[in-house]
Coordinates of C-alpha atoms in Angstrom, one line a residue:
M1 CA 0.3 -0.2 0.0
T2 CA 3.2 2.1 1.3
E3 CA 4.6 1.7 -2.3
I4 CA 1.0 2.4 -4.7
Q5 CA 1.5 5.6 -2.7
A6 CA 4.7 6.3 -2.7
D7 CA 4.3 5.8 -6.8
D8 CA 0.9 8.1 -7.0
L9 CA 3.1 10.7 -5.5
I10 CA 5.7 10.2 -8.0
I11 CA 3.2 10.6 -11.2
A12 CA 1.3 13.5 -9.1
A13 CA 4.8 15.5 -8.6
S14 CA 6.2 14.4 -12.3
P15 CA 6.7 16.9 -15.3
A16 CA 3.7 15.2 -17.6
G17 CA 1.4 15.2 -14.6
S18 CA 1.8 18.9 -14.4
D19 CA 1.5 18.4 -18.3
A20 CA -2.6 17.2 -18.4
P21 CA -4.9 20.9 -18.2
R22 CA -2.5 21.4 -21.8
K23 CA -3.4 18.1 -23.1
S24 CA -6.7 18.5 -22.1
V25 CA -7.6 21.3 -23.4
W26 CA -5.7 20.2 -27.3
R27 CA -7.9 17.7 -26.8
R28 CA -11.1 19.5 -26.8
F29 CA -9.9 22.1 -29.6
E30 CA -8.5 19.3 -31.4
P31 CA -11.0 19.2 -34.2
T32 CA -11.5 23.0 -34.4
I33 CA -7.7 23.5 -34.9
L34 CA -7.2 20.9 -37.7
G35 CA -10.4 22.0 -39.0
T36 CA -9.4 25.3 -39.7
G37 CA -6.0 24.5 -39.9
T38 CA -6.9 22.4 -43.3
I39 CA -9.2 25.1 -44.9
V40 CA -6.6 27.7 -44.7
L41 CA -4.3 25.3 -46.1
L42 CA -6.3 24.6 -48.9
L43 CA -6.9 28.2 -49.5
L44 CA -3.2 28.9 -49.8
V45 CA -2.7 26.9 -52.2
W46 CA -5.5 27.2 -54.1
Q47 CA -4.7 31.7 -54.0
F48 CA -1.2 30.3 -54.8
L49 CA -1.4 28.0 -57.3
P50 CA -1.5 29.6 -60.5
D51 CA 1.8 31.6 -59.7
F52 CA 3.6 27.5 -60.1
V53 CA 1.0 26.2 -62.1
P54 CA 1.1 27.6 -65.8
M55 CA -2.2 28.2 -67.2
K56 CA -3.6 28.7 -70.3
A57 CA -5.3 31.8 -71.6
G58 CA -8.8 30.0 -71.8
T59 CA -8.0 28.0 -68.8
K60 CA -7.6 31.4 -66.8
L61 CA -11.1 32.2 -67.8
F62 CA -12.8 30.0 -66.0
F63 CA -10.4 30.7 -62.6
T64 CA -10.4 32.7 -59.8
V65 CA -8.2 32.6 -56.2
P66 CA -10.0 33.6 -53.0
S67 CA -8.8 37.0 -52.9
H68 CA -11.0 37.8 -55.4
I69 CA -13.9 36.0 -54.4
A70 CA -13.9 37.8 -51.1
G71 CA -13.0 41.0 -52.5
T72 CA -16.7 39.9 -55.1
L73 CA -18.4 38.9 -51.7
W74 CA -17.3 42.8 -50.3
D75 CA -18.2 44.3 -53.0
M76 CA -21.6 42.8 -53.3
F77 CA -22.0 43.2 -49.8
A78 CA -21.2 47.1 -49.4
T79 CA -22.8 47.6 -52.9
G80 CA -25.9 45.9 -51.4
S81 CA -26.5 44.5 -55.0
I82 CA -26.9 41.1 -53.0
W83 CA -29.3 42.0 -50.8
K84 CA -32.5 41.7 -52.3
P85 CA -31.9 38.5 -54.2
L86 CA -30.6 36.8 -51.4
G87 CA -33.8 37.5 -49.3
V88 CA -35.3 36.2 -51.6
S89 CA -33.5 33.3 -51.4
A90 CA -33.5 32.9 -47.8
S91 CA -38.1 33.8 -48.1
A92 CA -38.5 30.5 -49.8
F93 CA -36.1 28.7 -48.2
A94 CA -37.6 30.3 -44.5
V95 CA -41.4 29.5 -45.8
G96 CA -41.1 26.0 -47.6
L97 CA -38.5 24.3 -44.3
L98 CA -40.9 26.1 -41.9
L99 CA -43.9 24.0 -43.5
A100 CA -42.1 21.2 -43.7
I101 CA -41.6 21.2 -40.7
V102 CA -44.9 21.9 -39.2
V103 CA -45.9 18.6 -41.8
G104 CA -43.7 16.4 -41.3
L105 CA -43.1 16.3 -37.4
P106 CA -47.5 15.6 -36.9
L107 CA -46.8 13.1 -39.6
G108 CA -44.5 11.3 -38.5
V109 CA -45.3 10.8 -35.1
L110 CA -48.8 10.1 -36.3
L111 CA -47.5 7.0 -38.6
G112 CA -45.3 5.9 -36.3
R113 CA -48.2 5.0 -33.9
S114 CA -50.9 4.2 -36.5
A115 CA -49.9 0.7 -37.9
T116 CA -53.4 1.7 -39.8
L117 CA -52.6 5.2 -41.3
N118 CA -49.2 3.8 -41.6
A119 CA -50.1 1.1 -44.2
M120 CA -52.0 3.1 -45.6
I121 CA -49.6 6.5 -46.6
D122 CA -46.9 3.9 -46.8
P123 CA -46.9 3.3 -50.1
F124 CA -46.8 7.4 -51.6
I125 CA -43.8 8.4 -48.7
T126 CA -42.0 5.6 -50.3
A127 CA -42.8 6.4 -54.3
F128 CA -41.9 9.7 -53.6
N129 CA -39.1 9.6 -51.7
A130 CA -37.6 7.6 -54.9
T131 CA -38.5 9.9 -57.5
P132 CA -36.2 12.9 -57.4
R133 CA -37.8 15.7 -56.9
L134 CA -36.6 17.6 -60.0
V135 CA -39.2 15.9 -61.8
F136 CA -41.8 18.3 -59.8
L137 CA -40.2 21.0 -61.0
P138 CA -41.9 21.9 -64.9
L139 CA -46.0 21.2 -62.9
L140 CA -44.6 23.6 -60.1
M141 CA -43.4 25.8 -62.5
L142 CA -47.2 25.4 -64.3
W143 CA -48.8 25.7 -60.7
F144 CA -47.6 28.0 -59.0
G145 CA -45.8 30.2 -61.9
I146 CA -42.0 30.7 -61.7
G147 CA -42.6 33.4 -58.0
I148 CA -41.5 32.1 -54.9
W149 CA -44.0 29.7 -54.5
S150 CA -42.6 27.4 -57.1
K151 CA -39.3 27.0 -55.0
V152 CA -40.9 27.7 -52.0
A153 CA -43.1 24.4 -53.2
V154 CA -39.8 22.5 -54.7
V155 CA -38.0 23.4 -51.4
F156 CA -41.3 21.8 -49.2
L157 CA -41.1 18.9 -51.0
G158 CA -37.5 18.3 -50.5
A159 CA -37.1 18.6 -47.0
V160 CA -40.9 17.2 -45.5
L161 CA -40.7 13.0 -46.5
T162 CA -36.5 13.4 -44.4
L163 CA -37.9 15.2 -41.7
L164 CA -40.9 12.7 -41.7
I165 CA -39.0 9.5 -42.7
N166 CA -36.6 9.9 -39.4
T167 CA -39.1 11.1 -37.2
Y168 CA -41.6 7.9 -38.3
E169 CA -38.3 5.3 -37.0
G170 CA -37.9 8.4 -33.9
V171 CA -41.2 7.2 -33.3
R172 CA -41.0 3.3 -33.8
N173 CA -37.7 3.1 -32.2
A174 CA -39.7 4.7 -28.0
D175 CA -38.7 2.4 -25.0
K176 CA -42.0 0.5 -25.3
L177 CA -41.9 -0.9 -21.7
L178 CA -41.6 3.6 -20.7
I179 CA -44.7 3.8 -22.3
N180 CA -46.7 0.6 -21.5
V181 CA -45.7 2.0 -17.8
V182 CA -46.8 6.0 -18.8
R183 CA -50.0 3.8 -20.1
S184 CA -50.6 2.2 -17.0
F185 CA -51.2 5.0 -14.9
G186 CA -54.5 5.9 -17.2
A187 CA -52.6 8.3 -19.8
G188 CA -53.9 9.1 -23.0
E189 CA -52.5 8.9 -26.7
W190 CA -51.7 12.4 -26.6
D191 CA -49.8 12.2 -23.6
I192 CA -47.5 8.8 -24.5
A193 CA -46.4 10.8 -27.5
R194 CA -46.1 14.8 -25.3
L195 CA -43.9 12.8 -22.8
V196 CA -42.7 9.4 -24.1
V197 CA -42.5 9.3 -27.7
V198 CA -41.3 12.7 -28.8
P199 CA -38.5 13.3 -25.8
N200 CA -37.8 9.9 -27.2
S201 CA -37.5 10.2 -30.8
L202 CA -35.6 13.6 -30.3
P203 CA -31.9 12.3 -32.1
F204 CA -34.0 10.9 -34.6
I205 CA -35.6 14.3 -35.3
I206 CA -32.5 16.1 -34.8
V207 CA -31.0 14.1 -37.6
G208 CA -34.0 14.5 -40.3
L209 CA -34.2 18.3 -39.0
R210 CA -30.5 18.8 -40.2
L211 CA -30.7 16.8 -43.5
A212 CA -34.1 18.6 -44.4
I213 CA -32.0 21.8 -44.0
G214 CA -29.2 20.4 -46.7
R215 CA -32.2 19.1 -48.9
A216 CA -34.1 22.8 -48.5
V217 CA -31.0 24.7 -49.8
L218 CA -30.8 21.9 -52.6
G219 CA -33.6 22.6 -53.5
V220 CA -33.5 26.9 -53.4
V221 CA -30.8 26.5 -55.6
V222 CA -32.2 23.5 -58.1
A223 CA -35.4 26.3 -58.1
E224 CA -34.0 29.5 -59.6
F225 CA -31.5 28.5 -61.1
F226 CA -33.9 26.5 -63.7
G227 CA -36.8 27.6 -63.2
S228 CA -37.2 31.6 -61.2
Q229 CA -36.4 35.0 -62.1
E230 CA -35.2 36.2 -58.9
G231 CA -32.9 35.3 -56.6
L232 CA -29.3 34.5 -55.2
G233 CA -29.3 31.2 -57.8
V234 CA -30.7 33.7 -61.1
V235 CA -27.7 36.0 -60.0
M236 CA -25.1 33.1 -59.7
V237 CA -26.5 31.1 -63.8
R238 CA -26.2 34.5 -64.5
A239 CA -22.6 35.3 -63.6
A240 CA -21.9 32.0 -65.0
S241 CA -23.0 32.8 -68.8
Q242 CA -21.1 36.0 -68.9
F243 CA -18.0 33.9 -67.3
K244 CA -17.9 35.8 -64.1
V245 CA -16.9 32.6 -61.8
D246 CA -16.4 35.1 -58.6
I247 CA -19.6 36.3 -59.2
V248 CA -20.0 32.3 -58.8
F249 CA -18.3 30.8 -56.0
A250 CA -19.3 33.9 -53.6
G251 CA -23.3 32.8 -54.8
L252 CA -21.5 29.4 -53.9
I253 CA -20.5 31.0 -50.4
V254 CA -24.0 32.5 -48.9
F255 CA -25.8 29.2 -50.0
A256 CA -22.9 27.1 -47.8
A257 CA -22.8 30.0 -45.4
L258 CA -26.5 29.3 -44.6
S259 CA -26.1 25.5 -44.3
L260 CA -23.7 25.9 -41.8
I261 CA -25.5 29.0 -39.9
M262 CA -29.0 26.7 -40.0
T263 CA -27.0 23.8 -38.8
G264 CA -25.1 25.1 -35.8
L265 CA -29.0 27.1 -34.4
V266 CA -29.8 23.1 -35.0
K267 CA -26.4 21.7 -32.9
L268 CA -27.7 25.1 -30.2
L269 CA -31.5 23.6 -30.1
E270 CA -30.4 20.0 -29.8
D271 CA -27.6 20.6 -26.6
R272 CA -31.0 22.7 -24.9
L273 CA -33.7 19.5 -25.7
T274 CA -31.5 17.0 -25.0
R275 CA -29.8 18.4 -21.6
W276 CA -32.5 16.0 -19.6
R277 CA -30.8 12.8 -21.0
P278 CA -27.9 11.2 -19.0
Q279 CA -24.4 11.3 -19.5
H280 CA -22.6 7.8 -20.0
S281 CA -19.5 7.2 -18.4
N282 CA -16.7 4.5 -20.1
A283 CA -15.3 4.2 -17.1
G284 CA -14.8 0.7 -15.5

């Protein structure tokens, strides 16, 4: 026992023991540092690539560097030329995603809780999910025109099935023992869904929401590329036709930033809603 205590004292007094907090800080920020460092390295390689790799005149016409893209993006925000198309795209994205959440979440819970309703609707969901959303664009343009509502419809179709299917899977995987316990205390279906099913399905719902955000952004881009007169995607198409590659990349960055911001907000929501879950320890 004395030898063990002496060894513990030696370890605690050693320099390695004093470096433990540094290691924990590094491990905490390691993914951020490595990810940021990789992005910076790739941007530097991209920036100086024309200085080391000879390019033909035709190739340079379709090539740009990060500094030019950043300058173009700054000018677009400074002059205000980006605000109107960005507002159009963001509005279609927000309305379509909101409608997908309002429809997809309740319907996913209902299908997961009702075998009869699931048997009736599942063939339609399977068929629509297996069909590329792009094939609906001509019909949506005929029904809703080439304004914002056709884009909203494309965003809705792209996001709702992803959210619905993930919610359904979460409901089906809810703790059946806990459901029976709550039912034994006289809880109705509404109470079971509110107290047990939805909280247990949160990880599935969050994953579905993250995927739905990506599908929603994709829906906006596709709709504006092929059937719209306003929006950031339209600006990108017109710039591409005029060989303004820096504007195309600027629009791409804005769409990527929109996805990252929305995904970050979902992550914050996830952290807030799942605080009640116990933290499992790997010790022992």
